[in-house]
mmCIF file of C-alpha atoms in Angstrom:
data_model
loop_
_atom_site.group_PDB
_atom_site.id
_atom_site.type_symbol
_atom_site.label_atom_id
_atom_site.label_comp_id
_atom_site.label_asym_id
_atom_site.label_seq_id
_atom_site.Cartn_x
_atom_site.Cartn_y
_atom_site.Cartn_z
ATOM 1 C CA UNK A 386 97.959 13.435 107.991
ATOM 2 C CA UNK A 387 96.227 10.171 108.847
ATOM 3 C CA UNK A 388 94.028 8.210 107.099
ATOM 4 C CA UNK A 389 91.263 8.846 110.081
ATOM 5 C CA UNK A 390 92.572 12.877 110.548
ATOM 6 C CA UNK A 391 91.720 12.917 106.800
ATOM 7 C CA UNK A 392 88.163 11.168 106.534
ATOM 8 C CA UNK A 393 86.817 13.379 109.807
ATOM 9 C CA UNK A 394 85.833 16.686 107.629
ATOM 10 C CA UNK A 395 84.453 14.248 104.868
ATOM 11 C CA UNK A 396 82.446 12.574 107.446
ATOM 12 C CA UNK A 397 81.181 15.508 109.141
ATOM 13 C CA UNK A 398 79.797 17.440 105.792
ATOM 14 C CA UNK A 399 77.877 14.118 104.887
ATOM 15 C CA UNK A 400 76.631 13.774 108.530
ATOM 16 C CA UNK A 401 75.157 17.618 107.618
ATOM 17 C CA UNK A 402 74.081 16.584 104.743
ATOM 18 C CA UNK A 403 72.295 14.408 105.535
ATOM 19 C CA UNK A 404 70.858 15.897 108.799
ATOM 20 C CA UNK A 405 69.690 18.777 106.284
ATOM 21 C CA UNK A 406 68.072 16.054 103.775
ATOM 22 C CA UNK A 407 66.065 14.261 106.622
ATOM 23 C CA UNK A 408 64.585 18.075 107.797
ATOM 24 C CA UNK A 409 63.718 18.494 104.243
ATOM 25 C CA UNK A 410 61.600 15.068 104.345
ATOM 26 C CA UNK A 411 59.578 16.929 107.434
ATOM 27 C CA UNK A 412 59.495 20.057 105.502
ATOM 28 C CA UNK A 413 58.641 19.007 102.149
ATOM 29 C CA UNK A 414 55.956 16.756 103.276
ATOM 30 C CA UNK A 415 54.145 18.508 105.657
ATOM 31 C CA UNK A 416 54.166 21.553 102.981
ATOM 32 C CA UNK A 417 54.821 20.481 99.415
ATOM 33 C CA UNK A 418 58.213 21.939 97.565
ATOM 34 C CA UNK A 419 56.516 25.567 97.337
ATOM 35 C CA UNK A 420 55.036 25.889 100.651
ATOM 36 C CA UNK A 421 59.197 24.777 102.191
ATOM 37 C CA UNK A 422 61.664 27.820 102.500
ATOM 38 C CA UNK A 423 65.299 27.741 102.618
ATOM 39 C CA UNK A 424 65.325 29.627 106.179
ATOM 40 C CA UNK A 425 62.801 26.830 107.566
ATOM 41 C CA UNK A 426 64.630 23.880 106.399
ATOM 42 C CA UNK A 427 68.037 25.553 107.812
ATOM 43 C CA UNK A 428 66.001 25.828 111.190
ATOM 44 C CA UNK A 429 64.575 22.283 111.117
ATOM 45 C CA UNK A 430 67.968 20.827 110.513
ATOM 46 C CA UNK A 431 69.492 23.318 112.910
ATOM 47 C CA UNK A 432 71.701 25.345 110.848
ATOM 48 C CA UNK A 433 72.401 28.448 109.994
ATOM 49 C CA UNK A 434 71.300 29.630 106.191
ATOM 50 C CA UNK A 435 74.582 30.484 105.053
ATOM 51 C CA UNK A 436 75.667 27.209 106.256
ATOM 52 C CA UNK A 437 72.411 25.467 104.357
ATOM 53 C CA UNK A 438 73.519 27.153 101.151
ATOM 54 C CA UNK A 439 76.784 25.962 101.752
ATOM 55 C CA UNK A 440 75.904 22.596 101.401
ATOM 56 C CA UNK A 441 72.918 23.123 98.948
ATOM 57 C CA UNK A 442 72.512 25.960 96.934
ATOM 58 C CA UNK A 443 69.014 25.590 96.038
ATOM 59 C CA UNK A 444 65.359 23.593 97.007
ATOM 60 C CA UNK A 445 65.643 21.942 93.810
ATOM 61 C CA UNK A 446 69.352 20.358 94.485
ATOM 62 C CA UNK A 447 67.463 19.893 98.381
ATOM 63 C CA UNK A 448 64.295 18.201 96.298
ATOM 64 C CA UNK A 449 66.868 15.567 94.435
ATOM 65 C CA UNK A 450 68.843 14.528 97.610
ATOM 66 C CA UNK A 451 65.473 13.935 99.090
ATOM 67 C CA UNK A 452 64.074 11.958 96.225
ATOM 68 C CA UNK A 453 67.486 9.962 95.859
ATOM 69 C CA UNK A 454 67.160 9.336 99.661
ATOM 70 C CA UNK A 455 63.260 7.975 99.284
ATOM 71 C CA UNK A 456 64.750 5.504 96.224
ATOM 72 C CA UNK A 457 67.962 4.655 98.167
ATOM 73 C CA UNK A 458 65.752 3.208 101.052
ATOM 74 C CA UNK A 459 63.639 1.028 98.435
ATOM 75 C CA UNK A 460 65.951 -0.334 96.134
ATOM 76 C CA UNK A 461 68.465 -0.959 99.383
ATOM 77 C CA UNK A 462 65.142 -3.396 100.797
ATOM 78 C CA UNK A 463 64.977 -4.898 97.310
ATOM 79 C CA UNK A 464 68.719 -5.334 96.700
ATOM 80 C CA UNK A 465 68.823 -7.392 100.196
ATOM 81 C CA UNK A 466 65.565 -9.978 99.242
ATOM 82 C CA UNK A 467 67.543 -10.451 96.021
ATOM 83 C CA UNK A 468 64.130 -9.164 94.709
ATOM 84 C CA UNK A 469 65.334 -6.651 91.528
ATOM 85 C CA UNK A 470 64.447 -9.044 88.924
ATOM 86 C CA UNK A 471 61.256 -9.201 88.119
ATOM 87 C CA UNK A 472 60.811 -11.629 85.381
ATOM 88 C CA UNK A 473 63.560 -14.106 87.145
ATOM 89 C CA UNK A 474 61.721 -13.713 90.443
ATOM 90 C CA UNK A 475 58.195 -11.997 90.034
ATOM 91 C CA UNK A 476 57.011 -13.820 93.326
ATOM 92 C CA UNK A 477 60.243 -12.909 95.444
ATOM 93 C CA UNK A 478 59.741 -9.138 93.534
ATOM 94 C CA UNK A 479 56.107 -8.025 95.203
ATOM 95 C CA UNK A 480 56.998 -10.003 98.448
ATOM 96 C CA UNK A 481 60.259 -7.544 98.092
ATOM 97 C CA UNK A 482 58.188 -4.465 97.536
ATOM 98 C CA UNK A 483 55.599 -5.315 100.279
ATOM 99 C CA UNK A 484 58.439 -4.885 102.734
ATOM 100 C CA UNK A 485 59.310 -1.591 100.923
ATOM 101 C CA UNK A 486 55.765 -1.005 101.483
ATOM 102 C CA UNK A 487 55.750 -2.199 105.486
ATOM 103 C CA UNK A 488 58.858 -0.009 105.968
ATOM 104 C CA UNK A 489 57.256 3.094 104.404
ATOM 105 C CA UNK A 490 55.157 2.774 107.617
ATOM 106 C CA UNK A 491 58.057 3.160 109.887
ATOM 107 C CA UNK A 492 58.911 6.581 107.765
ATOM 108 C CA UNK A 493 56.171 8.111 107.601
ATOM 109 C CA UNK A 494 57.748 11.478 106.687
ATOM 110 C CA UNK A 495 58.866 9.735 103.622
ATOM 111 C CA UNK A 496 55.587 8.912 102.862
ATOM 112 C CA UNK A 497 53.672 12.073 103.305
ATOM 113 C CA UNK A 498 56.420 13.373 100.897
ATOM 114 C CA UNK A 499 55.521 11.441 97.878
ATOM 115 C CA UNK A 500 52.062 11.776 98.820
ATOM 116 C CA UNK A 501 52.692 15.453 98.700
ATOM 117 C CA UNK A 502 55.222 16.135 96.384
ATOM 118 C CA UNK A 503 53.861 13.870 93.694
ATOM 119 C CA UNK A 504 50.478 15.148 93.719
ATOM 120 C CA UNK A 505 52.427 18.392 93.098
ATOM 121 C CA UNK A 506 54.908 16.984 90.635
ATOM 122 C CA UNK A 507 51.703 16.064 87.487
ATOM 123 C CA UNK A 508 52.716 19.885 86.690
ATOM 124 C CA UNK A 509 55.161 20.127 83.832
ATOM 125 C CA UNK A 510 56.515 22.915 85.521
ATOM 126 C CA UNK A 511 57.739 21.268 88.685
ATOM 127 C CA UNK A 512 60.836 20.408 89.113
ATOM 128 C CA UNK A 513 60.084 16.618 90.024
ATOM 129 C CA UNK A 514 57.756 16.087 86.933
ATOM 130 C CA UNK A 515 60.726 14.027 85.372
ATOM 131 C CA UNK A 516 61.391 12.286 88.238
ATOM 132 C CA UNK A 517 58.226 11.076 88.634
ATOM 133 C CA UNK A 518 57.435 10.386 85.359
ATOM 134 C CA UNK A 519 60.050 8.408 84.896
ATOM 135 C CA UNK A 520 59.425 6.545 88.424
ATOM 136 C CA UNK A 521 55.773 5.341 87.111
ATOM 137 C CA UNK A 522 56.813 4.379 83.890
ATOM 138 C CA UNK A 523 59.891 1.977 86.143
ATOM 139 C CA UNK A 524 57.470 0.788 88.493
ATOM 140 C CA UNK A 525 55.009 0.051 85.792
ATOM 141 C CA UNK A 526 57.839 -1.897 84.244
ATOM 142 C CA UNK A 527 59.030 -3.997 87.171
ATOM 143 C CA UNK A 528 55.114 -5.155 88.136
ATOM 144 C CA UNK A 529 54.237 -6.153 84.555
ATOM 145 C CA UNK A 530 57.239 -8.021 84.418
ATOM 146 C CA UNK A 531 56.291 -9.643 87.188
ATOM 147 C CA UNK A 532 52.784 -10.682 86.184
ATOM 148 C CA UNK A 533 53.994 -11.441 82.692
ATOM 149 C CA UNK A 534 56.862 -13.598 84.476
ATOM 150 C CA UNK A 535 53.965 -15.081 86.352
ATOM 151 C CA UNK A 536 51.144 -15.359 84.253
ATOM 152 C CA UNK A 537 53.293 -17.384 81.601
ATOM 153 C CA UNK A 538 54.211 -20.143 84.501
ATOM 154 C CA UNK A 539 50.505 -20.334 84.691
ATOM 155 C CA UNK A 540 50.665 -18.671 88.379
ATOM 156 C CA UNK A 541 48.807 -15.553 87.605
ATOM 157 C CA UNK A 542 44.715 -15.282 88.324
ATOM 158 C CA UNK A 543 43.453 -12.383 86.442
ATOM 159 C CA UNK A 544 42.056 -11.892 82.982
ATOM 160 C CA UNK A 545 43.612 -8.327 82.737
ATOM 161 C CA UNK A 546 46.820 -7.865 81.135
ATOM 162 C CA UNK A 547 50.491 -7.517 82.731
ATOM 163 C CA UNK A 548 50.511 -3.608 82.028
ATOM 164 C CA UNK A 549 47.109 -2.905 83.211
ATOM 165 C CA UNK A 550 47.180 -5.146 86.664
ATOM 166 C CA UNK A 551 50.679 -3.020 87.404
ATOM 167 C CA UNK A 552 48.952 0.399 86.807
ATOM 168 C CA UNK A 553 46.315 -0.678 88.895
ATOM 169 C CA UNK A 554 48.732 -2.263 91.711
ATOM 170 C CA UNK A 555 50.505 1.461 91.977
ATOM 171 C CA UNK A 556 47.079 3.458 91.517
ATOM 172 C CA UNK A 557 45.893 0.851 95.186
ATOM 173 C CA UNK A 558 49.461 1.264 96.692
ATOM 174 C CA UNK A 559 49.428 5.089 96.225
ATOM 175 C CA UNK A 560 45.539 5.414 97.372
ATOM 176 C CA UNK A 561 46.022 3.049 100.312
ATOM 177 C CA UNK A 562 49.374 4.912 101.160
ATOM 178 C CA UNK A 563 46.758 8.272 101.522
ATOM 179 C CA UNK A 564 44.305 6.674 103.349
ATOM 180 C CA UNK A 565 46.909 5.272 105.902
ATOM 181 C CA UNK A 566 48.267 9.387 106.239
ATOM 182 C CA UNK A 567 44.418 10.173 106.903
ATOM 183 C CA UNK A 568 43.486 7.294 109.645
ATOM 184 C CA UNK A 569 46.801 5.411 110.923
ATOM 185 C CA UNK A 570 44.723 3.608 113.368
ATOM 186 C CA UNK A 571 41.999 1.861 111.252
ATOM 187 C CA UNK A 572 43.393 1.572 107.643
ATOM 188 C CA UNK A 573 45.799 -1.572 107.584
ATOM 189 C CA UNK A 574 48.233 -0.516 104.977
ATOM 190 C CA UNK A 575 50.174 -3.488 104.279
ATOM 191 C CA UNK A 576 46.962 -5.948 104.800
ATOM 192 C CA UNK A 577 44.908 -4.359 101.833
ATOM 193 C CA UNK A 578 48.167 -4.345 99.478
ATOM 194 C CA UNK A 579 48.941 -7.862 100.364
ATOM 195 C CA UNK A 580 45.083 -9.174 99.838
ATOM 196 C CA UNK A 581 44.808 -7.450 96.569
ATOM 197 C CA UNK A 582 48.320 -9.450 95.258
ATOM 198 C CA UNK A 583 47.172 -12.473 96.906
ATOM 199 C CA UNK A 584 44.075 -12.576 94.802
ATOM 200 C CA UNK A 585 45.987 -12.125 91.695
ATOM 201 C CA UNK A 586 48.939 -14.683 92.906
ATOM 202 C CA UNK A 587 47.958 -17.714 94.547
ATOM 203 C CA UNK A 588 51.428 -17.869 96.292
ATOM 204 C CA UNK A 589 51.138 -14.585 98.098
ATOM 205 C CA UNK A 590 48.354 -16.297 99.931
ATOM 206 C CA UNK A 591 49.879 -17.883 101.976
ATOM 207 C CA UNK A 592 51.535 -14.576 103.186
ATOM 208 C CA UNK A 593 48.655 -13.182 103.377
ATOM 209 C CA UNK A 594 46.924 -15.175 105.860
ATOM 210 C CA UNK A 595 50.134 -15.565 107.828
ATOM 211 C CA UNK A 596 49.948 -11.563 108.014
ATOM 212 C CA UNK A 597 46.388 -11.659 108.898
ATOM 213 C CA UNK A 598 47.488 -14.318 111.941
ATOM 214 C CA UNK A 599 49.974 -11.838 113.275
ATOM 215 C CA UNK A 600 47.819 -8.784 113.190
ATOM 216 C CA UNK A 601 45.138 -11.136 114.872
ATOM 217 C CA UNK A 602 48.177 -11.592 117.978
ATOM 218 C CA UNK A 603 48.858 -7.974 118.356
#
């Protein structure tokens, strides 16, 4: 058998896979993890449901391919601005998540998941409530290691603390991210987010009127 004869069923189930994963992103964010069926994510990914449970034997094995998808994507945009370390790079670090940020607007399905499934997910009973928890309490992590990074090189302009400027920096990203789902056309997403860091980091404001240029051009 060749090496090519060999890799084509391999290929094929994760080209499934992952055509079933995307259809749950649709599903799961247009109706939250309870309001999603089996039958209707087999039909969205065009399927049959034996096939689905073939591949996935459950919405909650569906739920964490989704989820690793959603941190895939992020951490892949962070990996490439050399942006992961916070406290080595805090400046590099939020412009890294801003284009997490400006990419989330090019998936929106992504976004109206978390939106959804995280409002959902403050249950104990759901089966994200880990995920997310633990999510926050990373994200909370990487931004005050990034202001604390910052605010001991004297580049930080806030009397607040490092942990309480990063739990308000998610509490904006996460409202703004709802606001954008309600009214694409007026709420500027990615202008609001980068104002708010610019205020609190002198060198994001540059950034932030070179953003303001370019939305002045189109």
């Amino acid at each position: 058998m060749t090496q090519s004869a060999a890799r084509g069923p391999y290929a094929k189930t994760a080209a499934i896979r992952r055509k079933v994963v995307e259809a749950c992103v649709d599903a799961f964010g247009q109706t939250g993890f309870y309001g999603a069926t089996m039958k209707d994510i087999a039909k969205r990914a065009g399927i049959s449901y034996t096939g689905l449970l073939h591949h996935f034997s459950s919405k909650e094995e569906l739920l964490a391919a989704v989820l690793a998808l959603r941190d895939e994507r992020g951490t892949a945009y962070l990996e490439s601005a050399h942006a992961l370390d916070a406290s080595a790079n805090p400046v590099e670090s939020l412009r890294g998540m801003l284009a997490v940020i400006l990419d989330n607007e090019l998936q929106p399905g992504l976004m109206e998941l978390h939106c959804v499934v995280s409002g959902e997910a403050t249950s104990p009973h759901h089966p994200a409530h880990a995920y997310y928890t633990e999510r926050y309490r990373m994200l909370r992590r990487f931004y005050a290691m990034a202001f604390q990074a910052l605010a001991e090189r004297g580049e930080l302009r806030s009397a607040s603390d490092p942990e309480t400027l990063a739990t308000m920096t998610i509490a904006l990203i996460n409202g703004v991210q709802a606001q954008w789902l309600f009214d694409r056309d007026s709420v500027r997403m990615e202008r609001a987010i980068r104002d708010f860091l610019a205020a609190l980091v002198p060198a994001l404001a540059e950034d932030a009127d070179a953003g303001a240029d370019a939305g002045a051009r189109t």
